[in-house]
Amino acid sequence: MAEGHRRLVAVSNRVGPLNDEGKAGGLAVGLSDALKRRGGLWFGWSGNTSSKGTFSEATTEVEGNVAMATIDMSEEELQGFYYGYANRSLWPLLHYRLDLAEFDRQSDRIYRSVNQRFAARLAPMLDDSDLVWMHDYHFFYMGSELRQCGFKGKIGFFLHIPFCSPEIFTALPSSHDIVRAMLAYDVIGFQTDTDRRNFANFCVRELNGQKLPGHRLQVGDRIIVADTFPIGIDAPGYARFAVSPEAGEHEEMVREIAGDRLQIIGVDRMDYSKGLVERFRGFERLLEEYPENRGTVQFLQVAPLSRSELGAYVELRRELEELAGHINGRFATLDWTPLQIMTRGFTRRALAGIYRAARACLVTPLRDGMNLVAKEYIAAQDSDDPGVLILSRFAGAKAELPDALIVNPYSTDDVARAIQRALTMPLDERRRRWETMRDAVFHGTAAHWCDSFLDRLERSGRDEDGPAGEALAEAHPS
Ligand code: ADQ
């Protein structure tokens, strides 16, 4: 097949949507665009459980030159793989929350077997000329399982969430197994240089690997590429959403309700990595320390429920509702409620309108791979009167958006000071900061992310990389 026209095979836990009707996130936007351009297959979980689980018949939907193939999981697979190992062990650990991470042999076993089963189901659908691209922490072992099934083509992997420091990752009983399995990939992509370095340091310190020029790593006789590919949004598309009639209605509604008050917005899945408790405390500190804001600002936190089967998430919801009640009880007046929390979802157009009505957006995760809300907020702003982005130093997006007001989300005082600064920032400074951030968001789009990853994957194993998967120690002396 001609270069640049290999079939793309994408693998992610959830598949689709292929056509963005205003609901898709960065991953879906970037991938569906690339799949449609090259033709391809998107493979993953159907979202359903059945007694046959990963042995169930695959469901395939074809639209033009793209097929979407999905299989079920059994209830036991879903519990052990998704709720267990992926979200009770890996998610907290990779977000530096060793205190919340639980490790048990049973879910470790099921996680490996689901990876093996997904690989066994995908293998017969592949041709060695395909470019296979796996996504995220659900599929660390799947590349090596595909190799076991005999697949010889190129396989890339992208981690959407952080890769924690080796000191923390080694607490995972299977940390060595996971990283050794990841060496089956030809290219591993990370959101930031920090994540890439953490992974490389693990390979060096724990597996006696070595760093080679060109963001390559050698472990034993295996050489792979580990590089940084920050994910983006469809910025021009998002900017258009923000001026659509639906966005306009929502912007108008928020402005009408706010009246003369300045609106602050936060939009996050209800997840402990997003720093919501710390953010609420920062808002409370603002009202304590800068009393001129009492009655003149209001904060809307949109926080759709996520993984609500897990204890840590139930506890977080309880804590947030209690804290919101405490803050409102302490400061509210008959005609003013300082903080509102909503768990409902919005269409992306509606959300873009809400962003546009907000003078400041709080994106203060304790750890985040990238954080697309930060980029969406920037893309949605009105160039004549842009709002201010307050961004955690621990969000991947900070590397590309240093002109946001950067805060330490753990410091209540720092967050309060940044909100005060955002609320009082003169228009010319708001514009200046926003313009450089807009340029970054329009440059690092979802399409750019996808193309640069796939371009690196196509080039892997050639030139300086040497043939993939073969003994290369002699060709690349340290
Ligand atoms: P998430 O942790 O889900 O993604 P994020 O990047 O912020 O975090 O994406 C959330 C998406 O959901 C945004 O597009 C946002 O607009 C949307 N959303 C949130 N609340 C909504 C609501 N109420 N209604 C409608 N839409 C809503 C993971 C990683 C991130 C990484 C992404 C992509 O944790 O760090 O940026 O993958 O790689």
Short mmCIF file of C-alpha atoms and ligand atoms in Angstrom, two decimals:
data_model
loop_
_atom_site.label_atom_id
_atom_site.label_comp_id
_atom_site.label_asym_id
_atom_site.label_seq_id
_atom_site.Cartn_x
_atom_site.Cartn_y
_atom_site.Cartn_z
CA MET A 1 0.00 0.00 0.00
CA ALA A 2 1.29 3.53 -0.78
CA GLU A 3 2.90 5.48 2.06
CA GLY A 4 0.44 7.67 3.88
CA HIS A 5 -2.44 5.45 2.74
CA ARG A 6 -2.03 2.48 5.03
CA ARG A 7 -5.27 1.50 6.66
CA LEU A 8 -5.59 2.93 10.16
CA VAL A 9 -6.86 0.63 12.90
CA ALA A 10 -7.72 2.49 16.10
CA VAL A 11 -8.39 0.71 19.38
CA SER A 12 -9.99 2.44 22.35
CA ASN A 13 -12.20 1.33 25.20
CA ARG A 14 -15.18 3.27 23.83
CA VAL A 15 -15.70 3.55 20.08
CA GLY A 16 -17.13 6.53 18.14
CA PRO A 17 -18.97 8.65 17.38
CA LEU A 18 -17.75 8.86 13.81
CA ASN A 19 -19.70 11.95 12.92
CA ASP A 20 -19.50 14.74 15.41
CA GLU A 21 -22.97 16.03 16.12
CA GLY A 22 -21.59 18.28 18.75
CA LYS A 23 -20.94 15.55 21.32
CA ALA A 24 -17.50 14.11 20.56
CA GLY A 25 -14.37 14.83 22.62
CA GLY A 26 -10.79 15.36 21.42
CA LEU A 27 -10.02 11.68 20.95
CA ALA A 28 -13.13 11.03 18.85
CA VAL A 29 -12.70 14.20 16.79
CA GLY A 30 -9.02 13.53 15.98
CA LEU A 31 -9.47 9.84 15.27
CA SER A 32 -12.66 9.96 13.25
CA ASP A 33 -11.14 12.62 11.03
CA ALA A 34 -8.00 10.49 10.39
CA LEU A 35 -10.06 7.31 9.92
CA LYS A 36 -12.22 8.99 7.29
CA ARG A 37 -9.19 10.36 5.46
CA ARG A 38 -7.31 7.05 5.31
CA GLY A 39 -10.11 4.56 5.56
CA GLY A 40 -9.99 2.35 8.60
CA LEU A 41 -11.30 0.26 11.40
CA TRP A 42 -12.18 1.37 14.93
CA PHE A 43 -12.25 -1.48 17.43
CA GLY A 44 -13.28 -1.56 21.09
CA TRP A 45 -15.92 -2.36 23.68
CA SER A 46 -19.60 -2.19 22.72
CA GLY A 47 -20.56 -0.59 26.04
CA ASN A 48 -22.70 -3.69 26.78
CA THR A 49 -22.27 -6.72 28.98
CA SER A 50 -23.44 -10.20 28.01
CA SER A 51 -22.88 -13.71 29.30
CA LYS A 52 -20.47 -14.51 26.45
CA GLY A 53 -18.46 -11.37 27.15
CA THR A 54 -15.36 -11.03 24.97
CA PHE A 55 -16.42 -14.27 23.20
CA SER A 56 -19.59 -12.55 21.93
CA GLU A 57 -20.08 -11.95 18.25
CA ALA A 58 -18.56 -8.66 17.06
CA THR A 59 -21.00 -6.00 15.92
CA THR A 60 -19.79 -4.08 12.90
CA GLU A 61 -21.15 -0.84 11.52
CA VAL A 62 -19.78 0.50 8.27
CA GLU A 63 -19.97 4.11 7.18
CA GLY A 64 -18.22 4.91 3.90
CA ASN A 65 -14.62 3.73 4.19
CA VAL A 66 -14.72 3.30 7.98
CA ALA A 67 -15.86 0.28 9.98
CA MET A 68 -16.54 0.26 13.69
CA ALA A 69 -16.30 -3.19 15.30
CA THR A 70 -17.18 -3.76 18.94
CA ILE A 71 -17.44 -6.71 21.29
CA ASP A 72 -19.15 -7.10 24.68
CA MET A 73 -17.61 -7.88 28.03
CA SER A 74 -19.06 -10.18 30.65
CA GLU A 75 -20.07 -8.61 33.97
CA GLU A 76 -17.02 -10.22 35.57
CA GLU A 77 -14.72 -8.80 32.87
CA LEU A 78 -16.24 -5.35 33.24
CA GLN A 79 -15.83 -5.38 37.01
CA GLY A 80 -12.26 -6.72 37.03
CA PHE A 81 -10.93 -4.91 33.96
CA TYR A 82 -12.71 -1.55 33.94
CA TYR A 83 -13.92 -0.82 37.47
CA GLY A 84 -11.18 -2.89 39.06
CA TYR A 85 -7.71 -2.71 37.58
CA ALA A 86 -8.15 0.26 35.19
CA ASN A 87 -10.02 2.56 37.56
CA ARG A 88 -9.17 1.34 41.07
CA SER A 89 -5.46 0.62 40.46
CA LEU A 90 -4.12 2.40 37.37
CA TRP A 91 -6.16 5.62 37.30
CA PRO A 92 -5.37 6.72 40.89
CA LEU A 93 -1.75 5.57 40.68
CA LEU A 94 -0.99 7.36 37.41
CA HIS A 95 -2.64 10.50 38.86
CA TYR A 96 -0.25 10.31 41.84
CA ARG A 97 -2.98 9.12 44.26
CA LEU A 98 -1.22 6.17 45.81
CA ASP A 99 -3.48 6.68 48.83
CA LEU A 100 -6.53 5.73 46.70
CA ALA A 101 -4.94 2.95 44.65
CA GLU A 102 -6.05 -0.60 45.41
CA PHE A 103 -4.16 -3.62 44.14
CA ASP A 104 -5.54 -7.13 43.95
CA ARG A 105 -4.47 -10.21 42.03
CA GLN A 106 -7.93 -11.02 40.75
CA SER A 107 -8.45 -7.74 38.86
CA ASP A 108 -4.83 -7.80 37.63
CA ARG A 109 -5.54 -11.24 36.15
CA ILE A 110 -8.81 -10.14 34.53
CA TYR A 111 -7.19 -6.98 33.11
CA ARG A 112 -4.50 -9.08 31.41
CA SER A 113 -7.01 -11.59 30.11
CA VAL A 114 -9.29 -8.86 28.66
CA ASN A 115 -6.24 -7.39 26.87
CA GLN A 116 -5.44 -10.86 25.56
CA ARG A 117 -9.05 -11.46 24.47
CA PHE A 118 -9.32 -8.10 22.69
CA ALA A 119 -6.05 -8.84 20.85
CA ALA A 120 -7.26 -12.34 19.87
CA ARG A 121 -10.51 -10.86 18.49
CA LEU A 122 -8.76 -8.05 16.60
CA ALA A 123 -5.91 -10.12 15.10
CA PRO A 124 -7.97 -11.88 12.39
CA MET A 125 -9.24 -8.48 11.18
CA LEU A 126 -5.68 -7.20 10.57
CA ASP A 127 -3.25 -7.15 7.71
CA ASP A 128 0.46 -6.55 8.37
CA SER A 129 0.36 -3.35 6.30
CA ASP A 130 -2.13 -1.77 8.77
CA LEU A 131 -1.12 0.96 11.18
CA VAL A 132 -2.55 0.00 14.56
CA TRP A 133 -3.05 2.76 17.15
CA MET A 134 -4.05 1.78 20.71
CA HIS A 135 -5.39 4.27 23.20
CA ASP A 136 -4.98 4.70 26.89
CA TYR A 137 -4.40 2.88 30.14
CA HIS A 138 -6.99 0.20 29.44
CA PHE A 139 -4.70 -1.48 26.91
CA PHE A 140 -1.13 -1.55 28.20
CA TYR A 141 -0.73 -5.26 27.36
CA MET A 142 -2.63 -5.36 24.10
CA GLY A 143 0.32 -4.60 21.79
CA SER A 144 2.37 -7.47 23.17
CA GLU A 145 -0.70 -9.74 22.97
CA LEU A 146 -1.16 -8.79 19.30
CA ARG A 147 2.48 -9.74 18.67
CA GLN A 148 1.77 -13.11 20.33
CA CYS A 149 -1.03 -13.52 17.82
CA GLY A 150 1.53 -13.06 15.03
CA PHE A 151 0.85 -9.45 13.97
CA LYS A 152 4.01 -7.98 12.44
CA GLY A 153 2.86 -4.50 11.39
CA LYS A 154 3.38 -1.25 13.25
CA ILE A 155 1.64 -0.60 16.55
CA GLY A 156 1.49 2.75 18.31
CA PHE A 157 0.14 3.58 21.75
CA PHE A 158 -1.01 6.90 23.20
CA LEU A 159 -1.46 7.52 26.91
CA HIS A 160 -4.16 10.16 27.53
CA ILE A 161 -3.48 10.45 31.24
CA PRO A 162 -0.23 11.25 33.09
CA PHE A 163 2.60 8.75 33.51
CA CYS A 164 3.61 9.20 37.13
CA SER A 165 7.17 9.30 38.43
CA PRO A 166 8.97 5.93 38.70
CA GLU A 167 9.01 6.19 42.51
CA ILE A 168 5.21 6.00 42.46
CA PHE A 169 4.79 3.62 39.53
CA THR A 170 6.98 0.98 41.13
CA ALA A 171 4.35 0.63 43.89
CA LEU A 172 2.20 -1.21 41.33
CA PRO A 173 2.96 -4.91 41.78
CA SER A 174 2.89 -5.44 37.98
CA SER A 175 4.81 -2.28 37.04
CA HIS A 176 7.68 -4.20 35.42
CA ASP A 177 5.33 -6.50 33.50
CA ILE A 178 3.38 -3.53 32.16
CA VAL A 179 6.38 -1.53 30.96
CA ARG A 180 8.04 -4.62 29.47
CA ALA A 181 4.81 -5.36 27.60
CA MET A 182 4.68 -1.74 26.38
CA LEU A 183 8.02 -2.28 24.65
CA ALA A 184 6.07 -4.23 22.00
CA TYR A 185 4.80 -0.87 20.72
CA ASP A 186 6.86 0.88 18.05
CA VAL A 187 5.87 4.37 19.19
CA ILE A 188 4.54 5.40 22.60
CA GLY A 189 3.02 8.89 22.83
CA PHE A 190 2.63 11.02 25.95
CA GLN A 191 0.81 14.30 26.55
CA THR A 192 3.80 16.15 28.04
CA ASP A 193 7.57 15.99 28.32
CA THR A 194 7.19 15.27 32.04
CA ASP A 195 5.21 12.09 31.33
CA ARG A 196 7.65 11.02 28.64
CA ARG A 197 10.60 11.59 30.98
CA ASN A 198 8.93 9.63 33.79
CA PHE A 199 8.46 6.66 31.48
CA ALA A 200 12.02 6.89 30.16
CA ASN A 201 13.38 7.12 33.71
CA PHE A 202 11.44 4.00 34.69
CA CYS A 203 13.00 2.13 31.74
CA VAL A 204 16.48 3.34 32.71
CA ARG A 205 16.29 2.80 36.48
CA GLU A 206 14.15 -0.30 36.68
CA LEU A 207 14.87 -2.14 33.42
CA ASN A 208 18.48 -1.11 32.78
CA GLY A 209 17.42 0.65 29.61
CA GLN A 210 19.11 3.61 28.02
CA LYS A 211 18.00 6.82 26.38
CA LEU A 212 19.03 7.26 22.73
CA PRO A 213 18.91 10.41 20.59
CA GLY A 214 15.61 11.24 18.85
CA HIS A 215 13.42 10.35 21.86
CA ARG A 216 14.20 6.67 21.49
CA LEU A 217 14.70 4.16 24.25
CA GLN A 218 16.59 0.93 24.24
CA VAL A 219 15.79 -1.90 26.67
CA GLY A 220 17.72 -5.09 26.03
CA ASP A 221 17.77 -5.44 22.26
CA ARG A 222 14.52 -3.59 21.72
CA ILE A 223 14.45 0.04 20.52
CA ILE A 224 11.24 2.06 20.60
CA VAL A 225 10.23 5.69 20.20
CA ALA A 226 8.76 7.45 23.26
CA ASP A 227 7.77 11.00 22.37
CA THR A 228 5.43 13.86 23.29
CA PHE A 229 2.26 14.53 21.26
CA PRO A 230 -0.05 16.98 23.10
CA ILE A 231 -3.70 16.37 22.18
CA GLY A 232 -5.78 19.30 20.96
CA ILE A 233 -9.33 20.18 19.98
CA ASP A 234 -10.92 21.00 16.62
CA ALA A 235 -10.38 24.71 17.39
CA PRO A 236 -11.98 26.24 14.26
CA GLY A 237 -14.98 23.91 14.66
CA TYR A 238 -15.28 24.79 18.35
CA ALA A 239 -15.07 28.53 17.64
CA ARG A 240 -17.96 28.05 15.18
CA PHE A 241 -19.96 26.16 17.83
CA ALA A 242 -19.51 29.15 20.12
CA VAL A 243 -21.38 31.47 17.73
CA SER A 244 -24.11 28.96 16.79
CA PRO A 245 -27.74 29.79 17.68
CA GLU A 246 -27.74 27.11 20.43
CA ALA A 247 -24.60 28.58 22.00
CA GLY A 248 -26.09 32.07 21.68
CA GLU A 249 -29.22 31.01 23.59
CA HIS A 250 -27.16 29.55 26.42
CA GLU A 251 -24.79 32.51 26.54
CA GLU A 252 -27.76 34.85 26.72
CA MET A 253 -29.41 32.77 29.45
CA VAL A 254 -26.28 32.75 31.63
CA ARG A 255 -25.76 36.50 31.12
CA GLU A 256 -29.38 37.25 31.96
CA ILE A 257 -29.26 35.23 35.19
CA ALA A 258 -25.91 36.76 36.16
CA GLY A 259 -27.11 40.33 35.50
CA ASP A 260 -24.35 42.68 36.69
CA ARG A 261 -22.48 39.85 38.42
CA LEU A 262 -19.33 38.33 36.98
CA GLN A 263 -19.67 34.67 36.11
CA ILE A 264 -16.99 32.09 36.91
CA ILE A 265 -17.23 28.64 35.33
CA GLY A 266 -15.74 25.20 35.98
CA VAL A 267 -16.47 22.13 33.78
CA ASP A 268 -15.09 18.74 34.81
CA ARG A 269 -16.16 15.14 35.12
CA MET A 270 -16.74 14.58 38.82
CA ASP A 271 -13.35 13.00 39.48
CA TYR A 272 -10.94 13.40 42.39
CA SER A 273 -8.11 14.22 39.96
CA LYS A 274 -9.90 17.43 38.95
CA GLY A 275 -9.26 19.23 42.27
CA LEU A 276 -12.89 20.26 42.84
CA VAL A 277 -12.75 20.22 46.64
CA GLU A 278 -9.62 22.39 46.63
CA ARG A 279 -11.23 24.70 44.03
CA PHE A 280 -14.36 25.21 46.18
CA ARG A 281 -12.13 26.04 49.16
CA GLY A 282 -10.26 28.55 46.97
CA PHE A 283 -13.57 30.20 46.04
CA GLU A 284 -14.56 30.32 49.72
CA ARG A 285 -11.21 31.98 50.53
CA LEU A 286 -11.90 34.58 47.82
CA LEU A 287 -15.16 35.53 49.53
CA GLU A 288 -13.39 35.69 52.91
CA GLU A 289 -10.33 37.66 51.85
CA TYR A 290 -11.84 39.88 49.16
CA PRO A 291 -15.30 40.68 50.54
CA GLU A 292 -16.02 43.13 47.69
CA ASN A 293 -16.89 40.02 45.66
CA ARG A 294 -19.81 39.10 47.92
CA GLY A 295 -22.93 39.60 45.85
CA THR A 296 -20.95 40.52 42.71
CA VAL A 297 -19.60 37.15 41.47
CA GLN A 298 -21.14 33.74 41.01
CA PHE A 299 -19.51 30.42 40.36
CA LEU A 300 -21.14 27.65 38.30
CA GLN A 301 -19.48 24.24 38.51
CA VAL A 302 -20.70 21.78 35.88
CA ALA A 303 -19.65 18.31 37.03
CA PRO A 304 -21.29 15.34 35.27
CA LEU A 305 -21.18 12.16 37.33
CA SER A 306 -18.57 9.64 36.33
CA ARG A 307 -17.72 6.09 37.51
CA SER A 308 -20.32 6.52 40.23
CA GLU A 309 -20.16 2.78 41.03
CA LEU A 310 -16.81 3.34 42.75
CA GLY A 311 -16.62 4.26 46.44
CA ALA A 312 -14.09 7.08 45.99
CA TYR A 313 -16.48 8.81 43.56
CA VAL A 314 -19.51 8.44 45.84
CA GLU A 315 -17.47 9.95 48.68
CA LEU A 316 -16.31 12.84 46.44
CA ARG A 317 -19.88 13.72 45.48
CA ARG A 318 -20.95 13.74 49.12
CA GLU A 319 -18.01 15.96 50.06
CA LEU A 320 -18.63 18.43 47.23
CA GLU A 321 -22.35 18.76 47.95
CA GLU A 322 -21.59 19.30 51.62
CA LEU A 323 -18.94 21.91 50.87
CA ALA A 324 -21.18 23.75 48.39
CA GLY A 325 -23.93 23.77 51.05
CA HIS A 326 -21.48 25.10 53.62
CA ILE A 327 -20.25 27.93 51.34
CA ASN A 328 -23.74 28.93 50.26
CA GLY A 329 -25.02 28.72 53.84
CA ARG A 330 -22.20 30.96 54.99
CA PHE A 331 -22.36 33.67 52.30
CA ALA A 332 -25.69 33.52 50.43
CA THR A 333 -28.21 36.36 50.70
CA LEU A 334 -31.87 36.39 49.73
CA ASP A 335 -31.00 37.41 46.18
CA TRP A 336 -27.58 35.77 45.71
CA THR A 337 -26.34 32.18 45.65
CA PRO A 338 -22.54 32.24 45.33
CA LEU A 339 -21.94 28.68 44.14
CA GLN A 340 -24.04 26.39 41.99
CA ILE A 341 -23.10 22.79 41.16
CA MET A 342 -24.82 20.92 38.32
CA THR A 343 -24.32 17.29 37.34
CA ARG A 344 -26.21 17.35 34.03
CA GLY A 345 -24.50 17.16 30.63
CA PHE A 346 -24.79 19.79 27.90
CA THR A 347 -24.33 19.56 24.16
CA ARG A 348 -20.98 20.94 23.09
CA ARG A 349 -22.66 23.94 21.45
CA ALA A 350 -24.52 24.80 24.65
CA LEU A 351 -21.32 24.42 26.65
CA ALA A 352 -19.45 26.70 24.23
CA GLY A 353 -22.08 29.40 24.84
CA ILE A 354 -21.77 28.98 28.61
CA TYR A 355 -17.94 29.33 28.36
CA ARG A 356 -18.41 32.52 26.36
CA ALA A 357 -20.56 34.07 29.06
CA ALA A 358 -17.95 33.46 31.79
CA ARG A 359 -15.39 36.08 32.80
CA ALA A 360 -13.11 33.39 34.23
CA CYS A 361 -12.74 29.63 33.89
CA LEU A 362 -11.24 27.54 36.70
CA VAL A 363 -9.26 24.54 35.43
CA THR A 364 -7.44 23.45 38.56
CA PRO A 365 -6.84 19.68 38.48
CA LEU A 366 -4.42 18.14 40.95
CA ARG A 367 -3.14 16.12 37.95
CA ASP A 368 -4.44 15.95 34.39
CA GLY A 369 -3.01 14.39 31.24
CA MET A 370 -3.96 17.45 29.16
CA ASN A 371 -7.39 18.94 29.98
CA LEU A 372 -9.41 19.87 26.94
CA VAL A 373 -11.77 22.17 28.84
CA ALA A 374 -8.92 24.72 29.05
CA LYS A 375 -8.55 24.67 25.26
CA GLU A 376 -12.30 24.77 24.63
CA TYR A 377 -12.70 27.80 26.91
CA ILE A 378 -10.03 29.67 24.92
CA ALA A 379 -11.52 28.69 21.53
CA ALA A 380 -15.01 29.81 22.61
CA GLN A 381 -14.11 33.36 23.70
CA ASP A 382 -15.23 36.58 22.04
CA SER A 383 -12.09 38.36 20.76
CA ASP A 384 -13.51 41.76 21.83
CA ASP A 385 -14.04 40.72 25.44
CA PRO A 386 -12.23 37.48 26.26
CA GLY A 387 -12.35 35.87 29.68
CA VAL A 388 -9.42 34.72 31.82
CA LEU A 389 -8.22 31.13 32.13
CA ILE A 390 -6.99 30.06 35.57
CA LEU A 391 -4.95 26.91 35.04
CA SER A 392 -3.30 24.39 37.34
CA ARG A 393 0.44 23.93 37.07
CA PHE A 394 -0.32 20.18 37.13
CA ALA A 395 -2.51 20.14 33.98
CA GLY A 396 -0.74 18.97 30.81
CA ALA A 397 -2.25 22.02 29.05
CA LYS A 398 0.00 24.30 31.09
CA ALA A 399 2.96 23.56 28.78
CA GLU A 400 1.15 25.12 25.79
CA LEU A 401 -0.81 27.79 27.71
CA PRO A 402 1.70 29.55 29.97
CA ASP A 403 -0.23 32.83 29.50
CA ALA A 404 -3.08 31.55 31.64
CA LEU A 405 -2.98 32.54 35.32
CA ILE A 406 -1.02 29.53 36.57
CA VAL A 407 -1.87 28.31 40.07
CA ASN A 408 -0.91 25.65 42.55
CA PRO A 409 -4.31 23.96 43.03
CA TYR A 410 -3.34 22.72 46.50
CA SER A 411 -2.89 26.32 47.72
CA THR A 412 -6.22 27.84 48.72
CA ASP A 413 -4.60 31.30 48.91
CA ASP A 414 -3.04 30.99 45.48
CA VAL A 415 -6.39 30.01 43.91
CA ALA A 416 -8.22 32.88 45.69
CA ARG A 417 -5.58 35.42 44.57
CA ALA A 418 -5.77 34.21 40.96
CA ILE A 419 -9.58 34.49 40.90
CA GLN A 420 -9.33 38.02 42.29
CA ARG A 421 -6.75 38.90 39.65
CA ALA A 422 -8.94 37.44 36.88
CA LEU A 423 -12.00 39.38 38.07
CA THR A 424 -10.10 42.69 38.11
CA MET A 425 -7.90 42.18 35.04
CA PRO A 426 -8.06 45.11 32.56
CA LEU A 427 -9.39 44.37 29.08
CA ASP A 428 -6.06 44.96 27.29
CA GLU A 429 -4.27 42.39 29.48
CA ARG A 430 -7.12 39.90 29.02
CA ARG A 431 -6.85 40.33 25.26
CA ARG A 432 -3.06 40.04 25.20
CA ARG A 433 -3.04 36.80 27.18
CA TRP A 434 -5.96 35.34 25.26
CA GLU A 435 -4.44 36.07 21.83
CA THR A 436 -1.28 34.02 22.51
CA MET A 437 -3.35 31.20 23.99
CA ARG A 438 -5.74 31.26 21.01
CA ASP A 439 -2.76 30.94 18.65
CA ALA A 440 -1.51 27.90 20.60
CA VAL A 441 -4.96 26.24 20.62
CA PHE A 442 -5.44 26.87 16.88
CA HIS A 443 -1.96 25.50 16.14
CA GLY A 444 -2.08 22.34 18.29
CA THR A 445 -5.41 20.98 17.02
CA ALA A 446 -6.79 17.44 17.25
CA ALA A 447 -5.91 16.90 13.57
CA HIS A 448 -2.34 18.05 14.18
CA TRP A 449 -2.02 15.66 17.14
CA CYS A 450 -3.29 12.76 15.08
CA ASP A 451 -1.18 13.50 12.01
CA SER A 452 2.03 13.99 13.95
CA PHE A 453 1.57 10.73 15.87
CA LEU A 454 0.73 8.70 12.76
CA ASP A 455 3.57 10.31 10.82
CA ARG A 456 6.01 9.25 13.58
CA LEU A 457 4.53 5.76 13.60
CA GLU A 458 4.90 5.42 9.82
CA ARG A 459 8.54 6.56 10.04
CA SER A 460 9.39 4.27 12.98
CA GLY A 461 11.69 1.39 12.23
CA ARG A 462 13.25 3.33 9.38
CA ASP A 463 16.38 5.47 9.17
CA GLU A 464 17.67 6.22 12.62
CA ASP A 465 15.28 3.77 14.33
CA GLY A 466 16.56 0.67 12.60
CA PRO A 467 14.23 -2.25 11.81
CA ALA A 468 11.46 -2.56 14.40
CA GLY A 469 11.62 -5.46 16.79
CA GLU A 470 15.03 -6.75 15.79
CA ALA A 471 18.30 -6.90 17.68
CA LEU A 472 19.75 -3.43 17.39
CA ALA A 473 22.37 -3.17 20.08
CA GLU A 474 25.23 -3.19 17.59
CA ALA A 475 23.63 -0.72 15.21
CA HIS A 476 23.14 1.75 18.06
CA PRO A 477 26.09 1.72 20.44
CA SER A 478 25.44 3.87 23.50
P1 ADQ B 1 -11.07 13.74 30.72
O1 ADQ B 1 -10.51 13.41 32.06
O2 ADQ B 1 -12.46 13.31 30.48
O3 ADQ B 1 -10.13 13.18 29.54
P2 ADQ B 1 -10.94 16.54 29.57
O4 ADQ B 1 -9.73 16.59 28.72
O5 ADQ B 1 -11.17 17.81 30.31
O6 ADQ B 1 -10.94 15.37 30.63
O7 ADQ B 1 -12.19 16.27 28.62
C1 ADQ B 1 -13.50 16.33 29.11
C2 ADQ B 1 -14.45 16.57 27.94
O8 ADQ B 1 -15.80 16.35 28.39
C3 ADQ B 1 -14.38 17.99 27.40
O9 ADQ B 1 -14.41 17.95 26.01
C4 ADQ B 1 -15.64 18.65 27.97
O10 ADQ B 1 -16.20 19.67 27.16
C5 ADQ B 1 -16.60 17.49 28.06
N1 ADQ B 1 -17.58 17.73 29.14
C6 ADQ B 1 -17.34 17.83 30.44
N2 ADQ B 1 -18.49 18.09 31.11
C7 ADQ B 1 -19.47 18.15 30.19
C8 ADQ B 1 -20.87 18.37 30.26
N3 ADQ B 1 -21.51 18.59 31.40
N4 ADQ B 1 -21.55 18.37 29.10
C9 ADQ B 1 -20.91 18.13 27.94
N5 ADQ B 1 -19.60 17.93 27.82
C10 ADQ B 1 -18.89 17.92 28.93
C11 ADQ B 1 -8.93 12.39 29.46
C12 ADQ B 1 -7.73 12.90 30.29
C13 ADQ B 1 -7.44 14.36 29.92
C14 ADQ B 1 -7.19 14.48 28.42
C15 ADQ B 1 -8.31 13.80 27.62
C16 ADQ B 1 -7.96 13.73 26.13
O11 ADQ B 1 -8.02 12.78 31.68
O12 ADQ B 1 -6.32 14.85 30.65
O13 ADQ B 1 -7.14 15.86 28.06
O14 ADQ B 1 -8.52 12.46 28.07
O15 ADQ B 1 -6.71 13.13 25.93
#
